Amino acid sequence: MDTDGYEPVGTPSDNPAAASGRDRTGQAEAFDAIGDRYDEAFPHKDGQITAGSWLIAELPSGARVLDLGCGTGLPTARQFVEAGMRVTGVDLSAGMLARARSNVPEAEFVQADVADLVDGGPLATGGFSAIAAFFTLLMLPRAEIPATLTAVRELLEPGGLLALGMVEADVDDVPIPFLGHTVRVSGYLKDELREIVVDAGFEVIKEMSYTYAPASTDVPPEEQIFLYCRRA
């Protein structure tokens, strides 16, 4: 795969978040351990697939697309590859990345903390036609989210597209039980999320909401918000 514009981000044993002064070891370890149970707990990702299909319909074959917080690579990285896109996936969890590389060997995957994009990070500015960030910002404290969105904007070429998925919840860096582990999550109510995205330099083209009941009883039902955006 063409990897021009990218730099190595270390071995899977590295902890990019800790190296930058943020300790998200617990987050990464939880997702390392959850592994394939994540896809089992969330088997129907209709909102995610629909948002991915919107990106695909708007892009030429061969466009460079970033799956930010790619997890196991399913369904999004696989969806993009099958549509003929050049795909890069980013995740903090080494365990998730190992599964993603197995599930979508055609894509390029790098280990990095999404918040490291603020400081330049491992990805080239303006290198992508589109970015999918499905439930990725949930893992950040609210204080980091506006700057991270601004950095995401800088990764897009002029007029580039962003498909953003979040869970609607008025919480900030709150620990919750998740598939037998504890993760820390943040969220916004719908209007506040839209405002933060617009303030980061995006035009919101469309908004979709889905009430989602995971297959696992360990995870409560949630209201998912998808914003279809363009770099303003």
PDB file of N, CA, C and O in Angstrom, residues 139-211:
ATOM      1  N   MET A 139     -13.773   8.552  23.975  1.00  0.00           N
ATOM      2  CA  MET A 139     -12.690   8.116  24.843  1.00  0.00           C
ATOM      3  C   MET A 139     -11.833   9.257  25.368  1.00  0.00           C
ATOM      4  O   MET A 139     -10.863   9.033  26.089  1.00  0.00           O
ATOM      5  N   LEU A 140     -12.149  10.492  25.002  1.00  0.00           N
ATOM      6  CA  LEU A 140     -11.358  11.651  25.418  1.00  0.00           C
ATOM      7  C   LEU A 140     -12.100  12.475  26.454  1.00  0.00           C
ATOM      8  O   LEU A 140     -13.324  12.589  26.404  1.00  0.00           O
ATOM      9  N   PRO A 141     -11.384  13.126  27.377  1.00  0.00           N
ATOM     10  CA  PRO A 141     -12.031  14.133  28.220  1.00  0.00           C
ATOM     11  C   PRO A 141     -12.547  15.278  27.348  1.00  0.00           C
ATOM     12  O   PRO A 141     -11.963  15.588  26.304  1.00  0.00           O
ATOM     13  N   ARG A 142     -13.613  15.923  27.772  1.00  0.00           N
ATOM     14  CA  ARG A 142     -14.160  17.028  26.996  1.00  0.00           C
ATOM     15  C   ARG A 142     -13.125  18.120  26.719  1.00  0.00           C
ATOM     16  O   ARG A 142     -13.157  18.751  25.658  1.00  0.00           O
ATOM     17  N   ALA A 143     -12.226  18.350  27.662  1.00  0.00           N
ATOM     18  CA  ALA A 143     -11.236  19.414  27.486  1.00  0.00           C
ATOM     19  C   ALA A 143     -10.363  19.189  26.262  1.00  0.00           C
ATOM     20  O   ALA A 143      -9.813  20.139  25.700  1.00  0.00           O
ATOM     21  N   GLU A 144     -10.214  17.937  25.813  1.00  0.00           N
ATOM     22  CA  GLU A 144      -9.355  17.621  24.668  1.00  0.00           C
ATOM     23  C   GLU A 144     -10.118  17.574  23.348  1.00  0.00           C
ATOM     24  O   GLU A 144      -9.503  17.576  22.277  1.00  0.00           O
ATOM     25  N   ILE A 145     -11.438  17.509  23.391  1.00  0.00           N
ATOM     26  CA  ILE A 145     -12.201  17.244  22.173  1.00  0.00           C
ATOM     27  C   ILE A 145     -12.179  18.406  21.173  1.00  0.00           C
ATOM     28  O   ILE A 145     -11.962  18.175  19.971  1.00  0.00           O
ATOM     29  N   PRO A 146     -12.372  19.670  21.574  1.00  0.00           N
ATOM     30  CA  PRO A 146     -12.346  20.739  20.562  1.00  0.00           C
ATOM     31  C   PRO A 146     -11.022  20.810  19.799  1.00  0.00           C
ATOM     32  O   PRO A 146     -11.016  20.945  18.563  1.00  0.00           O
ATOM     33  N   ALA A 147      -9.889  20.716  20.511  1.00  0.00           N
ATOM     34  CA  ALA A 147      -8.595  20.774  19.827  1.00  0.00           C
ATOM     35  C   ALA A 147      -8.380  19.556  18.937  1.00  0.00           C
ATOM     36  O   ALA A 147      -7.771  19.652  17.863  1.00  0.00           O
ATOM     37  N   THR A 148      -8.887  18.417  19.362  1.00  0.00           N
ATOM     38  CA  THR A 148      -8.760  17.214  18.536  1.00  0.00           C
ATOM     39  C   THR A 148      -9.570  17.354  17.253  1.00  0.00           C
ATOM     40  O   THR A 148      -9.108  16.987  16.164  1.00  0.00           O
ATOM     41  N   LEU A 149     -10.767  17.905  17.341  1.00  0.00           N
ATOM     42  CA  LEU A 149     -11.562  18.133  16.138  1.00  0.00           C
ATOM     43  C   LEU A 149     -10.876  19.110  15.190  1.00  0.00           C
ATOM     44  O   LEU A 149     -10.911  18.934  13.961  1.00  0.00           O
ATOM     45  N   THR A 150     -10.250  20.137  15.743  1.00  0.00           N
ATOM     46  CA  THR A 150      -9.512  21.085  14.908  1.00  0.00           C
ATOM     47  C   THR A 150      -8.363  20.383  14.198  1.00  0.00           C
ATOM     48  O   THR A 150      -8.103  20.621  13.002  1.00  0.00           O
ATOM     49  N   ALA A 151      -7.671  19.481  14.906  1.00  0.00           N
ATOM     50  CA  ALA A 151      -6.577  18.729  14.292  1.00  0.00           C
ATOM     51  C   ALA A 151      -7.099  17.780  13.220  1.00  0.00           C
ATOM     52  O   ALA A 151      -6.469  17.604  12.168  1.00  0.00           O
ATOM     53  N   VAL A 152      -8.252  17.173  13.464  1.00  0.00           N
ATOM     54  CA  VAL A 152      -8.876  16.312  12.453  1.00  0.00           C
ATOM     55  C   VAL A 152      -9.161  17.117  11.187  1.00  0.00           C
ATOM     56  O   VAL A 152      -8.920  16.651  10.061  1.00  0.00           O
ATOM     57  N   ARG A 153      -9.646  18.328  11.357  1.00  0.00           N
ATOM     58  CA  ARG A 153      -9.908  19.196  10.205  1.00  0.00           C
ATOM     59  C   ARG A 153      -8.628  19.413   9.393  1.00  0.00           C
ATOM     60  O   ARG A 153      -8.667  19.414   8.155  1.00  0.00           O
ATOM     61  N   GLU A 154      -7.506  19.585  10.075  1.00  0.00           N
ATOM     62  CA  GLU A 154      -6.247  19.847   9.380  1.00  0.00           C
ATOM     63  C   GLU A 154      -5.743  18.627   8.615  1.00  0.00           C
ATOM     64  O   GLU A 154      -4.940  18.765   7.687  1.00  0.00           O
ATOM     65  N   LEU A 155      -6.193  17.444   8.992  1.00  0.00           N
ATOM     66  CA  LEU A 155      -5.804  16.242   8.253  1.00  0.00           C
ATOM     67  C   LEU A 155      -6.539  16.122   6.931  1.00  0.00           C
ATOM     68  O   LEU A 155      -6.135  15.361   6.052  1.00  0.00           O
ATOM     69  N   LEU A 156      -7.629  16.866   6.784  1.00  0.00           N
ATOM     70  CA  LEU A 156      -8.439  16.794   5.566  1.00  0.00           C
ATOM     71  C   LEU A 156      -7.947  17.781   4.515  1.00  0.00           C
ATOM     72  O   LEU A 156      -7.524  18.891   4.832  1.00  0.00           O
ATOM     73  N   GLU A 157      -8.052  17.361   3.269  1.00  0.00           N
ATOM     74  CA  GLU A 157      -7.800  18.291   2.175  1.00  0.00           C
ATOM     75  C   GLU A 157      -8.941  19.316   2.145  1.00  0.00           C
ATOM     76  O   GLU A 157     -10.000  19.094   2.752  1.00  0.00           O
ATOM     77  N   PRO A 158      -8.765  20.464   1.486  1.00  0.00           N
ATOM     78  CA  PRO A 158      -9.852  21.454   1.400  1.00  0.00           C
ATOM     79  C   PRO A 158     -11.138  20.818   0.876  1.00  0.00           C
ATOM     80  O   PRO A 158     -11.125  20.093  -0.119  1.00  0.00           O
ATOM     81  N   GLY A 159     -12.236  21.057   1.592  1.00  0.00           N
ATOM     82  CA  GLY A 159     -13.509  20.467   1.209  1.00  0.00           C
ATOM     83  C   GLY A 159     -13.673  19.017   1.601  1.00  0.00           C
ATOM     84  O   GLY A 159     -14.678  18.386   1.247  1.00  0.00           O
ATOM     85  N   GLY A 160     -12.711  18.474   2.355  1.00  0.00           N
ATOM     86  CA  GLY A 160     -12.776  17.078   2.767  1.00  0.00           C
ATOM     87  C   GLY A 160     -13.939  16.793   3.694  1.00  0.00           C
ATOM     88  O   GLY A 160     -14.515  17.691   4.314  1.00  0.00           O
ATOM     89  N   LEU A 161     -14.296  15.521   3.795  1.00  0.00           N
ATOM     90  CA  LEU A 161     -15.500  15.107   4.508  1.00  0.00           C
ATOM     91  C   LEU A 161     -15.173  14.416   5.826  1.00  0.00           C
ATOM     92  O   LEU A 161     -14.149  13.720   5.946  1.00  0.00           O
ATOM     93  N   LEU A 162     -16.051  14.592   6.803  1.00  0.00           N
ATOM     94  CA  LEU A 162     -15.951  13.918   8.090  1.00  0.00           C
ATOM     95  C   LEU A 162     -17.287  13.274   8.412  1.00  0.00           C
ATOM     96  O   LEU A 162     -18.328  13.936   8.376  1.00  0.00           O
ATOM     97  N   ALA A 163     -17.273  11.985   8.733  1.00  0.00           N
ATOM     98  CA  ALA A 163     -18.439  11.298   9.281  1.00  0.00           C
ATOM     99  C   ALA A 163     -18.138  11.016  10.748  1.00  0.00           C
ATOM    100  O   ALA A 163     -17.209  10.268  11.065  1.00  0.00           O
ATOM    101  N   LEU A 164     -18.901  11.643  11.625  1.00  0.00           N
ATOM    102  CA  LEU A 164     -18.639  11.584  13.058  1.00  0.00           C
ATOM    103  C   LEU A 164     -19.785  10.879  13.768  1.00  0.00           C
ATOM    104  O   LEU A 164     -20.949  11.216  13.575  1.00  0.00           O
ATOM    105  N   GLY A 165     -19.447   9.889  14.589  1.00  0.00           N
ATOM    106  CA  GLY A 165     -20.438   9.197  15.401  1.00  0.00           C
ATOM    107  C   GLY A 165     -20.153   9.388  16.875  1.00  0.00           C
ATOM    108  O   GLY A 165     -19.005   9.274  17.314  1.00  0.00           O
ATOM    109  N   MET A 166     -21.192   9.731  17.643  1.00  0.00           N
ATOM    110  CA  MET A 166     -21.070   9.886  19.093  1.00  0.00           C
ATOM    111  C   MET A 166     -22.319   9.319  19.758  1.00  0.00           C
ATOM    112  O   MET A 166     -23.362   9.145  19.115  1.00  0.00           O
ATOM    113  N   VAL A 167     -22.199   9.046  21.047  1.00  0.00           N
ATOM    114  CA  VAL A 167     -23.353   8.690  21.857  1.00  0.00           C
ATOM    115  C   VAL A 167     -23.838   9.951  22.563  1.00  0.00           C
ATOM    116  O   VAL A 167     -23.036  10.691  23.134  1.00  0.00           O
ATOM    117  N   GLU A 168     -25.134  10.226  22.496  1.00  0.00           N
ATOM    118  CA  GLU A 168     -25.664  11.420  23.156  1.00  0.00           C
ATOM    119  C   GLU A 168     -25.705  11.188  24.665  1.00  0.00           C
ATOM    120  O   GLU A 168     -26.445  10.329  25.160  1.00  0.00           O
ATOM    121  N   ALA A 169     -24.892  11.958  25.400  1.00  0.00           N
ATOM    122  CA  ALA A 169     -24.841  11.839  26.854  1.00  0.00           C
ATOM    123  C   ALA A 169     -24.140  13.069  27.411  1.00  0.00           C
ATOM    124  O   ALA A 169     -23.120  13.496  26.869  1.00  0.00           O
ATOM    125  N   ASP A 170     -24.671  13.621  28.468  1.00  0.00           N
ATOM    126  CA  ASP A 170     -24.090  14.812  29.085  1.00  0.00           C
ATOM    127  C   ASP A 170     -23.117  14.371  30.176  1.00  0.00           C
ATOM    128  O   ASP A 170     -23.408  14.466  31.374  1.00  0.00           O
ATOM    129  N   VAL A 171     -21.950  13.877  29.759  1.00  0.00           N
ATOM    130  CA  VAL A 171     -20.958  13.337  30.693  1.00  0.00           C
ATOM    131  C   VAL A 171     -19.557  13.769  30.264  1.00  0.00           C
ATOM    132  O   VAL A 171     -19.306  14.042  29.088  1.00  0.00           O
ATOM    133  N   ASP A 172     -18.649  13.806  31.236  1.00  0.00           N
ATOM    134  CA  ASP A 172     -17.273  14.212  30.968  1.00  0.00           C
ATOM    135  C   ASP A 172     -16.306  13.310  31.722  1.00  0.00           C
ATOM    136  O   ASP A 172     -16.221  13.361  32.951  1.00  0.00           O
ATOM    137  N   ASP A 173     -15.605  12.441  30.969  1.00  0.00           N
ATOM    138  CA  ASP A 173     -14.541  11.600  31.523  1.00  0.00           C
ATOM    139  C   ASP A 173     -15.047  10.766  32.700  1.00  0.00           C
ATOM    140  O   ASP A 173     -14.419  10.705  33.759  1.00  0.00           O
ATOM    141  N   VAL A 174     -16.181  10.111  32.501  1.00  0.00           N
ATOM    142  CA  VAL A 174     -16.831   9.334  33.554  1.00  0.00           C
ATOM    143  C   VAL A 174     -16.497   7.855  33.385  1.00  0.00           C
ATOM    144  O   VAL A 174     -16.603   7.311  32.289  1.00  0.00           O
ATOM    145  N   PRO A 175     -16.079   7.158  34.458  1.00  0.00           N
ATOM    146  CA  PRO A 175     -15.825   5.725  34.354  1.00  0.00           C
ATOM    147  C   PRO A 175     -17.135   4.944  34.264  1.00  0.00           C
ATOM    148  O   PRO A 175     -18.073   5.205  35.012  1.00  0.00           O
ATOM    149  N   ILE A 176     -17.194   4.003  33.328  1.00  0.00           N
ATOM    150  CA  ILE A 176     -18.380   3.158  33.189  1.00  0.00           C
ATOM    151  C   ILE A 176     -17.940   1.704  33.007  1.00  0.00           C
ATOM    152  O   ILE A 176     -16.866   1.432  32.466  1.00  0.00           O
ATOM    153  N   PRO A 177     -18.760   0.743  33.438  1.00  0.00           N
ATOM    154  CA  PRO A 177     -18.467  -0.670  33.141  1.00  0.00           C
ATOM    155  C   PRO A 177     -18.766  -0.956  31.681  1.00  0.00           C
ATOM    156  O   PRO A 177     -19.780  -0.508  31.144  1.00  0.00           O
ATOM    157  N   PHE A 178     -17.859  -1.695  31.044  1.00  0.00           N
ATOM    158  CA  PHE A 178     -18.003  -1.940  29.607  1.00  0.00           C
ATOM    159  C   PHE A 178     -17.432  -3.307  29.286  1.00  0.00           C
ATOM    160  O   PHE A 178     -16.220  -3.514  29.303  1.00  0.00           O
ATOM    161  N   LEU A 179     -18.317  -4.271  29.049  1.00  0.00           N
ATOM    162  CA  LEU A 179     -17.930  -5.624  28.663  1.00  0.00           C
ATOM    163  C   LEU A 179     -16.908  -6.225  29.638  1.00  0.00           C
ATOM    164  O   LEU A 179     -15.903  -6.808  29.235  1.00  0.00           O
ATOM    165  N   GLY A 180     -17.196  -6.055  30.919  1.00  0.00           N
ATOM    166  CA  GLY A 180     -16.348  -6.650  31.937  1.00  0.00           C
ATOM    167  C   GLY A 180     -15.138  -5.836  32.322  1.00  0.00           C
ATOM    168  O   GLY A 180     -14.311  -6.284  33.128  1.00  0.00           O
ATOM    169  N   HIS A 181     -15.009  -4.633  31.785  1.00  0.00           N
ATOM    170  CA  HIS A 181     -13.878  -3.762  32.079  1.00  0.00           C
ATOM    171  C   HIS A 181     -14.412  -2.363  32.394  1.00  0.00           C
ATOM    172  O   HIS A 181     -15.615  -2.121  32.329  1.00  0.00           O
ATOM    173  N   THR A 182     -13.527  -1.459  32.738  1.00  0.00           N
ATOM    174  CA  THR A 182     -13.914  -0.082  32.998  1.00  0.00           C
ATOM    175  C   THR A 182     -13.236   0.828  31.987  1.00  0.00           C
ATOM    176  O   THR A 182     -12.017   0.739  31.787  1.00  0.00           O
ATOM    177  N   VAL A 183     -14.019   1.668  31.332  1.00  0.00           N
ATOM    178  CA  VAL A 183     -13.474   2.687  30.436  1.00  0.00           C
ATOM    179  C   VAL A 183     -14.035   4.034  30.858  1.00  0.00           C
ATOM    180  O   VAL A 183     -15.078   4.114  31.523  1.00  0.00           O
ATOM    181  N   ARG A 184     -13.353   5.095  30.468  1.00  0.00           N
ATOM    182  CA  ARG A 184     -13.792   6.455  30.775  1.00  0.00           C
ATOM    183  C   ARG A 184     -14.354   7.071  29.501  1.00  0.00           C
ATOM    184  O   ARG A 184     -13.728   6.981  28.438  1.00  0.00           O
ATOM    185  N   VAL A 185     -15.519   7.697  29.606  1.00  0.00           N
ATOM    186  CA  VAL A 185     -16.185   8.214  28.412  1.00  0.00           C
ATOM    187  C   VAL A 185     -16.672   9.642  28.628  1.00  0.00           C
ATOM    188  O   VAL A 185     -16.917  10.076  29.763  1.00  0.00           O
ATOM    189  N   SER A 186     -16.804  10.351  27.525  1.00  0.00           N
ATOM    190  CA  SER A 186     -17.384  11.692  27.509  1.00  0.00           C
ATOM    191  C   SER A 186     -18.439  11.753  26.411  1.00  0.00           C
ATOM    192  O   SER A 186     -18.431  10.955  25.470  1.00  0.00           O
ATOM    193  N   GLY A 187     -19.333  12.722  26.533  1.00  0.00           N
ATOM    194  CA  GLY A 187     -20.349  12.901  25.508  1.00  0.00           C
ATOM    195  C   GLY A 187     -20.989  14.266  25.636  1.00  0.00           C
ATOM    196  O   GLY A 187     -20.686  15.035  26.554  1.00  0.00           O
ATOM    197  N   TYR A 188     -21.889  14.558  24.698  1.00  0.00           N
ATOM    198  CA  TYR A 188     -22.601  15.837  24.672  1.00  0.00           C
ATOM    199  C   TYR A 188     -24.051  15.581  24.315  1.00  0.00           C
ATOM    200  O   TYR A 188     -24.388  14.570  23.690  1.00  0.00           O
ATOM    201  N   LEU A 189     -24.893  16.524  24.665  1.00  0.00           N
ATOM    202  CA  LEU A 189     -26.224  16.546  24.104  1.00  0.00           C
ATOM    203  C   LEU A 189     -26.131  17.023  22.653  1.00  0.00           C
ATOM    204  O   LEU A 189     -25.166  17.667  22.253  1.00  0.00           O
ATOM    205  N   LYS A 190     -27.154  16.709  21.877  1.00  0.00           N
ATOM    206  CA  LYS A 190     -27.085  16.866  20.425  1.00  0.00           C
ATOM    207  C   LYS A 190     -26.709  18.282  19.974  1.00  0.00           C
ATOM    208  O   LYS A 190     -25.818  18.476  19.158  1.00  0.00           O
ATOM    209  N   ASP A 191     -27.360  19.285  20.515  1.00  0.00           N
ATOM    210  CA  ASP A 191     -27.116  20.660  20.070  1.00  0.00           C
ATOM    211  C   ASP A 191     -25.712  21.125  20.429  1.00  0.00           C
ATOM    212  O   ASP A 191     -25.073  21.849  19.658  1.00  0.00           O
ATOM    213  N   GLU A 192     -25.225  20.707  21.587  1.00  0.00           N
ATOM    214  CA  GLU A 192     -23.888  21.108  21.994  1.00  0.00           C
ATOM    215  C   GLU A 192     -22.830  20.436  21.117  1.00  0.00           C
ATOM    216  O   GLU A 192     -21.830  21.057  20.755  1.00  0.00           O
ATOM    217  N   LEU A 193     -23.055  19.171  20.768  1.00  0.00           N
ATOM    218  CA  LEU A 193     -22.118  18.482  19.883  1.00  0.00           C
ATOM    219  C   LEU A 193     -22.025  19.200  18.542  1.00  0.00           C
ATOM    220  O   LEU A 193     -20.929  19.447  18.027  1.00  0.00           O
ATOM    221  N   ARG A 194     -23.157  19.531  17.973  1.00  0.00           N
ATOM    222  CA  ARG A 194     -23.173  20.241  16.691  1.00  0.00           C
ATOM    223  C   ARG A 194     -22.394  21.562  16.800  1.00  0.00           C
ATOM    224  O   ARG A 194     -21.609  21.904  15.909  1.00  0.00           O
ATOM    225  N   GLU A 195     -22.599  22.296  17.883  1.00  0.00           N
ATOM    226  CA  GLU A 195     -21.924  23.581  18.073  1.00  0.00           C
ATOM    227  C   GLU A 195     -20.412  23.411  18.131  1.00  0.00           C
ATOM    228  O   GLU A 195     -19.658  24.182  17.517  1.00  0.00           O
ATOM    229  N   ILE A 196     -19.954  22.387  18.835  1.00  0.00           N
ATOM    230  CA  ILE A 196     -18.512  22.148  18.962  1.00  0.00           C
ATOM    231  C   ILE A 196     -17.905  21.772  17.611  1.00  0.00           C
ATOM    232  O   ILE A 196     -16.808  22.215  17.255  1.00  0.00           O
ATOM    233  N   VAL A 197     -18.630  20.978  16.840  1.00  0.00           N
ATOM    234  CA  VAL A 197     -18.149  20.576  15.520  1.00  0.00           C
ATOM    235  C   VAL A 197     -18.069  21.781  14.587  1.00  0.00           C
ATOM    236  O   VAL A 197     -17.080  21.955  13.856  1.00  0.00           O
ATOM    237  N   VAL A 198     -19.066  22.628  14.602  1.00  0.00           N
ATOM    238  CA  VAL A 198     -19.059  23.835  13.759  1.00  0.00           C
ATOM    239  C   VAL A 198     -17.937  24.768  14.187  1.00  0.00           C
ATOM    240  O   VAL A 198     -17.215  25.331  13.346  1.00  0.00           O
ATOM    241  N   ASP A 199     -17.749  24.933  15.485  1.00  0.00           N
ATOM    242  CA  ASP A 199     -16.690  25.805  15.979  1.00  0.00           C
ATOM    243  C   ASP A 199     -15.301  25.306  15.578  1.00  0.00           C
ATOM    244  O   ASP A 199     -14.359  26.099  15.466  1.00  0.00           O
ATOM    245  N   ALA A 200     -15.172  24.007  15.349  1.00  0.00           N
ATOM    246  CA  ALA A 200     -13.888  23.429  14.936  1.00  0.00           C
ATOM    247  C   ALA A 200     -13.625  23.613  13.445  1.00  0.00           C
ATOM    248  O   ALA A 200     -12.560  23.228  12.949  1.00  0.00           O
ATOM    249  N   GLY A 201     -14.579  24.191  12.708  1.00  0.00           N
ATOM    250  CA  GLY A 201     -14.344  24.493  11.303  1.00  0.00           C
ATOM    251  C   GLY A 201     -15.018  23.552  10.326  1.00  0.00           C
ATOM    252  O   GLY A 201     -14.541  23.367   9.204  1.00  0.00           O
ATOM    253  N   PHE A 202     -16.165  22.976  10.730  1.00  0.00           N
ATOM    254  CA  PHE A 202     -16.902  22.069   9.850  1.00  0.00           C
ATOM    255  C   PHE A 202     -18.301  22.618   9.557  1.00  0.00           C
ATOM    256  O   PHE A 202     -18.928  23.258  10.408  1.00  0.00           O
ATOM    257  N   GLU A 203     -18.776  22.322   8.370  1.00  0.00           N
ATOM    258  CA  GLU A 203     -20.164  22.528   8.012  1.00  0.00           C
ATOM    259  C   GLU A 203     -20.895  21.207   8.223  1.00  0.00           C
ATOM    260  O   GLU A 203     -20.473  20.172   7.693  1.00  0.00           O
ATOM    261  N   VAL A 204     -21.961  21.218   9.006  1.00  0.00           N
ATOM    262  CA  VAL A 204     -22.752  20.009   9.217  1.00  0.00           C
ATOM    263  C   VAL A 204     -23.785  19.916   8.093  1.00  0.00           C
ATOM    264  O   VAL A 204     -24.681  20.755   7.982  1.00  0.00           O
ATOM    265  N   ILE A 205     -23.646  18.910   7.261  1.00  0.00           N
ATOM    266  CA  ILE A 205     -24.511  18.736   6.096  1.00  0.00           C
ATOM    267  C   ILE A 205     -25.791  17.997   6.460  1.00  0.00           C
ATOM    268  O   ILE A 205     -26.875  18.294   5.953  1.00  0.00           O
ATOM    269  N   LYS A 206     -25.662  17.029   7.369  1.00  0.00           N
ATOM    270  CA  LYS A 206     -26.789  16.159   7.693  1.00  0.00           C
ATOM    271  C   LYS A 206     -26.579  15.589   9.087  1.00  0.00           C
ATOM    272  O   LYS A 206     -25.443  15.396   9.531  1.00  0.00           O
ATOM    273  N   GLU A 207     -27.677  15.286   9.756  1.00  0.00           N
ATOM    274  CA  GLU A 207     -27.624  14.687  11.090  1.00  0.00           C
ATOM    275  C   GLU A 207     -28.576  13.508  11.142  1.00  0.00           C
ATOM    276  O   GLU A 207     -29.713  13.605  10.683  1.00  0.00           O
ATOM    277  N   MET A 208     -28.093  12.399  11.711  1.00  0.00           N
ATOM    278  CA  MET A 208     -28.922  11.201  11.855  1.00  0.00           C
ATOM    279  C   MET A 208     -28.833  10.713  13.297  1.00  0.00           C
ATOM    280  O   MET A 208     -27.777  10.824  13.928  1.00  0.00           O
ATOM    281  N   SER A 209     -29.920  10.163  13.809  1.00  0.00           N
ATOM    282  CA  SER A 209     -29.942   9.602  15.161  1.00  0.00           C
ATOM    283  C   SER A 209     -30.485   8.176  15.112  1.00  0.00           C
ATOM    284  O   SER A 209     -31.390   7.869  14.317  1.00  0.00           O
ATOM    285  N   TYR A 210     -29.939   7.329  15.967  1.00  0.00           N
ATOM    286  CA  TYR A 210     -30.366   5.945  16.052  1.00  0.00           C
ATOM    287  C   TYR A 210     -30.443   5.548  17.528  1.00  0.00           C
ATOM    288  O   TYR A 210     -29.514   5.824  18.294  1.00  0.00           O
ATOM    289  N   THR A 211     -31.519   4.908  17.915  1.00  0.00           N
ATOM    290  CA  THR A 211     -31.586   4.284  19.229  1.00  0.00           C
ATOM    291  C   THR A 211     -31.025   2.886  19.096  1.00  0.00           C
ATOM    292  O   THR A 211     -31.514   2.084  18.293  1.00  0.00           O
TER     293      THR A 211
END
